[in-house]
Short mmCIF file of C-alpha atoms in Angstrom, two decimals:
data_model
loop_
_atom_site.label_atom_id
_atom_site.label_comp_id
_atom_site.label_asym_id
_atom_site.label_seq_id
_atom_site.Cartn_x
_atom_site.Cartn_y
_atom_site.Cartn_z
CA UNK A 1 61.23 -55.42 104.16
CA UNK A 2 60.77 -54.17 107.69
CA UNK A 3 59.28 -50.76 108.51
CA UNK A 4 62.53 -49.43 110.03
CA UNK A 5 64.51 -50.54 106.98
CA UNK A 6 61.97 -48.92 104.61
CA UNK A 7 62.09 -45.62 106.49
CA UNK A 8 65.90 -45.67 106.67
CA UNK A 9 66.18 -46.24 102.91
CA UNK A 10 63.64 -43.47 102.24
CA UNK A 11 65.59 -41.10 104.49
CA UNK A 12 68.76 -41.89 102.50
CA UNK A 13 67.04 -41.15 99.17
CA UNK A 14 65.59 -37.83 100.42
CA UNK A 15 68.81 -36.45 101.92
CA UNK A 16 68.79 -33.49 99.52
CA UNK A 17 65.52 -32.13 100.99
CA UNK A 18 65.47 -29.88 104.05
CA UNK A 19 65.59 -31.95 107.27
CA UNK A 20 62.17 -30.74 108.39
CA UNK A 21 60.54 -31.92 105.15
CA UNK A 22 62.30 -35.27 105.41
CA UNK A 23 61.00 -35.76 108.96
CA UNK A 24 57.45 -34.85 107.97
CA UNK A 25 57.60 -37.24 105.02
CA UNK A 26 58.92 -40.06 107.18
CA UNK A 27 56.22 -39.42 109.80
CA UNK A 28 53.60 -39.55 107.06
CA UNK A 29 54.78 -42.90 105.70
CA UNK A 30 55.25 -44.30 109.20
CA UNK A 31 51.61 -43.42 110.03
CA UNK A 32 50.43 -44.95 106.74
CA UNK A 33 52.22 -48.21 107.51
CA UNK A 34 50.77 -48.21 111.04
CA UNK A 35 47.28 -47.61 109.63
CA UNK A 36 47.64 -50.57 107.27
CA UNK A 37 48.83 -52.74 110.16
CA UNK A 38 45.84 -51.63 112.27
CA UNK A 39 43.47 -52.50 109.43
CA UNK A 40 44.76 -56.10 109.34
CA UNK A 41 47.85 -56.20 107.12
CA UNK A 42 50.99 -57.88 108.37
CA UNK A 43 53.97 -55.54 108.93
CA UNK A 44 55.73 -56.81 105.80
CA UNK A 45 52.56 -56.54 103.70
CA UNK A 46 51.94 -53.01 104.99
CA UNK A 47 55.44 -51.96 103.91
CA UNK A 48 54.98 -53.69 100.53
CA UNK A 49 51.72 -51.73 100.07
CA UNK A 50 53.77 -48.51 100.04
CA UNK A 51 55.59 -49.43 96.84
CA UNK A 52 59.28 -49.14 96.05
CA UNK A 53 61.47 -46.72 97.98
CA UNK A 54 63.02 -45.48 94.72
CA UNK A 55 59.62 -44.76 93.18
CA UNK A 56 58.39 -42.88 96.25
CA UNK A 57 61.59 -40.86 96.47
CA UNK A 58 61.44 -40.03 92.75
CA UNK A 59 57.86 -38.81 93.07
CA UNK A 60 58.63 -36.69 96.11
CA UNK A 61 61.73 -35.19 94.58
CA UNK A 62 59.95 -34.50 91.30
CA UNK A 63 57.15 -32.77 93.20
CA UNK A 64 54.48 -34.94 91.55
CA UNK A 65 53.21 -36.14 94.90
CA UNK A 66 54.24 -34.46 98.12
CA UNK A 67 52.86 -36.25 101.18
CA UNK A 68 54.17 -33.49 103.44
CA UNK A 69 51.14 -31.44 102.47
CA UNK A 70 48.73 -34.39 102.47
CA UNK A 71 49.49 -35.43 106.03
CA UNK A 72 47.92 -32.38 107.72
CA UNK A 73 44.70 -32.93 105.76
CA UNK A 74 44.45 -36.46 107.14
CA UNK A 75 45.11 -35.22 110.67
CA UNK A 76 42.59 -32.42 110.25
CA UNK A 77 39.93 -34.94 109.22
CA UNK A 78 40.71 -37.04 112.29
CA UNK A 79 40.47 -33.96 114.52
CA UNK A 80 37.14 -32.86 113.03
CA UNK A 81 35.72 -36.36 113.64
CA UNK A 82 36.94 -36.17 117.23
CA UNK A 83 35.23 -32.79 117.70
CA UNK A 84 31.97 -34.17 116.31
CA UNK A 85 32.11 -37.16 118.67
CA UNK A 86 32.91 -34.92 121.63
CA UNK A 87 29.94 -32.70 120.77
CA UNK A 88 27.64 -35.70 120.52
CA UNK A 89 28.87 -37.38 123.68
CA UNK A 90 29.03 -34.08 125.60
CA UNK A 91 25.46 -33.15 124.66
CA UNK A 92 24.07 -33.90 128.16
CA UNK A 93 26.64 -31.49 129.60
CA UNK A 94 26.87 -28.62 127.12
CA UNK A 95 23.14 -28.25 126.35
CA UNK A 96 22.13 -27.49 129.97
CA UNK A 97 25.13 -25.15 130.26
CA UNK A 98 24.04 -23.34 127.10
CA UNK A 99 20.46 -23.06 128.36
CA UNK A 100 21.72 -21.79 131.73
CA UNK A 101 23.93 -19.18 130.08
CA UNK A 102 21.01 -17.98 127.96
CA UNK A 103 18.75 -17.84 131.04
CA UNK A 104 21.33 -15.79 132.96
CA UNK A 105 21.64 -13.37 130.04
CA UNK A 106 17.87 -13.08 129.78
CA UNK A 107 17.60 -12.44 133.53
CA UNK A 108 20.28 -9.75 133.33
CA UNK A 109 18.45 -8.13 130.42
CA UNK A 110 15.20 -8.11 132.39
CA UNK A 111 16.91 -6.61 135.46
CA UNK A 112 18.57 -3.93 133.33
CA UNK A 113 15.24 -3.29 131.62
CA UNK A 114 13.43 -2.92 134.94
CA UNK A 115 16.06 -0.63 136.43
CA UNK A 116 16.66 1.48 133.34
CA UNK A 117 13.21 1.60 131.81
CA UNK A 118 10.40 0.66 134.20
CA UNK A 119 11.66 2.32 137.39
CA UNK A 120 11.97 5.90 136.05
CA UNK A 121 8.59 5.70 134.36
CA UNK A 122 6.89 4.39 137.48
CA UNK A 123 8.42 7.32 139.38
CA UNK A 124 7.09 9.72 136.72
CA UNK A 125 3.60 8.31 137.15
CA UNK A 126 3.70 8.32 140.96
CA UNK A 127 5.21 11.83 141.30
CA UNK A 128 2.87 13.19 138.64
CA UNK A 129 -0.22 11.62 140.19
CA UNK A 130 0.77 12.84 143.67
CA UNK A 131 1.42 16.39 142.42
CA UNK A 132 -1.91 16.45 140.58
CA UNK A 133 -3.79 15.13 143.62
CA UNK A 134 -2.22 17.75 145.91
CA UNK A 135 -3.05 20.53 143.43
CA UNK A 136 -6.67 19.39 143.38
CA UNK A 137 -6.81 19.20 147.20
CA UNK A 138 -5.14 22.61 147.77
CA UNK A 139 -8.40 24.69 147.52
CA UNK A 140 -10.14 22.32 149.94
CA UNK A 141 -7.30 22.65 152.47
CA UNK A 142 -7.29 26.43 152.02
CA UNK A 143 -10.92 26.65 153.10
CA UNK A 144 -10.67 24.11 155.91
CA UNK A 145 -7.18 24.45 157.42
CA UNK A 146 -6.13 27.93 156.44
CA UNK A 147 -3.53 29.58 154.28
CA UNK A 148 -0.43 28.10 155.98
CA UNK A 149 -1.52 24.51 155.34
CA UNK A 150 -2.56 25.38 151.78
CA UNK A 151 0.87 26.92 151.03
CA UNK A 152 2.57 23.83 152.46
CA UNK A 153 0.44 21.50 150.30
CA UNK A 154 0.99 23.72 147.22
CA UNK A 155 4.78 23.73 147.80
CA UNK A 156 4.78 19.95 148.16
CA UNK A 157 2.77 19.67 144.92
CA UNK A 158 5.31 21.87 143.10
CA UNK A 159 8.26 19.81 144.45
CA UNK A 160 6.54 16.61 143.31
CA UNK A 161 5.86 18.18 139.89
CA UNK A 162 9.57 19.09 139.60
CA UNK A 163 10.53 15.53 140.56
CA UNK A 164 8.09 14.25 137.93
CA UNK A 165 9.71 16.42 135.24
CA UNK A 166 13.21 15.30 136.32
CA UNK A 167 12.16 11.63 136.26
CA UNK A 168 10.60 12.17 132.84
CA UNK A 169 13.92 13.54 131.53
CA UNK A 170 15.88 10.74 133.23
CA UNK A 171 13.40 8.14 131.99
CA UNK A 172 13.85 9.23 128.39
CA UNK A 173 17.64 9.01 128.61
CA UNK A 174 17.69 5.79 130.62
CA UNK A 175 15.22 4.14 128.25
CA UNK A 176 17.48 4.99 125.32
CA UNK A 177 20.59 3.78 127.16
CA UNK A 178 18.86 0.65 128.47
CA UNK A 179 17.65 -0.31 125.00
CA UNK A 180 21.17 0.15 123.61
CA UNK A 181 22.66 -1.82 126.51
CA UNK A 182 20.26 -4.74 126.13
CA UNK A 183 20.86 -4.81 122.37
CA UNK A 184 24.64 -4.73 122.85
CA UNK A 185 24.44 -7.47 125.51
CA UNK A 186 22.51 -9.82 123.24
CA UNK A 187 24.64 -8.97 120.22
CA UNK A 188 27.83 -9.63 122.18
CA UNK A 189 26.55 -12.87 123.66
CA UNK A 190 25.43 -14.24 120.28
CA UNK A 191 28.75 -13.18 118.76
CA UNK A 192 30.57 -14.93 121.61
CA UNK A 193 28.52 -18.11 121.28
CA UNK A 194 28.15 -18.38 117.52
CA UNK A 195 30.67 -15.98 115.98
CA UNK A 196 34.04 -16.85 114.55
CA UNK A 197 37.19 -15.83 116.27
#
């Protein structure tokens, strides 16, 4: 029996099923016959390997064996093998891209860390040290340069002390925000790379 004749007879026996189920069943058996032919059977032997049309139709109609639901499992297995092969063969491409993406994220985290954490604290140290130095020098300037220069140096020291206090406040808040931002960035990137959608 030829493949077309087998499928036509099977279609005739399954005419009481919904058309969509009939088509899926016929596709399934057509693929099975093609697989047997690819593995070395002759077309007639591949059709004979299926069994009798009446037996297949009786099984399908009785619900004992429904190939409509088996066919997607076979296709899914083929797709998963394809994905594995693509991952293996694409290794020279995707590994450097993954390393590059991680490096970019790490660089962004370092930049955010420098701007949000290191910069305010370096300003605190420099403004604080400058204010302290000017306060120490103020009595020396008072005796050498006079009261006007001493008041100017004292005012500058107080402005620098105020800037130091402001940078201290900003540094505390920016450190907290920067730590949260870096944590969220890494959490989001790992979720994007390894999480399920």
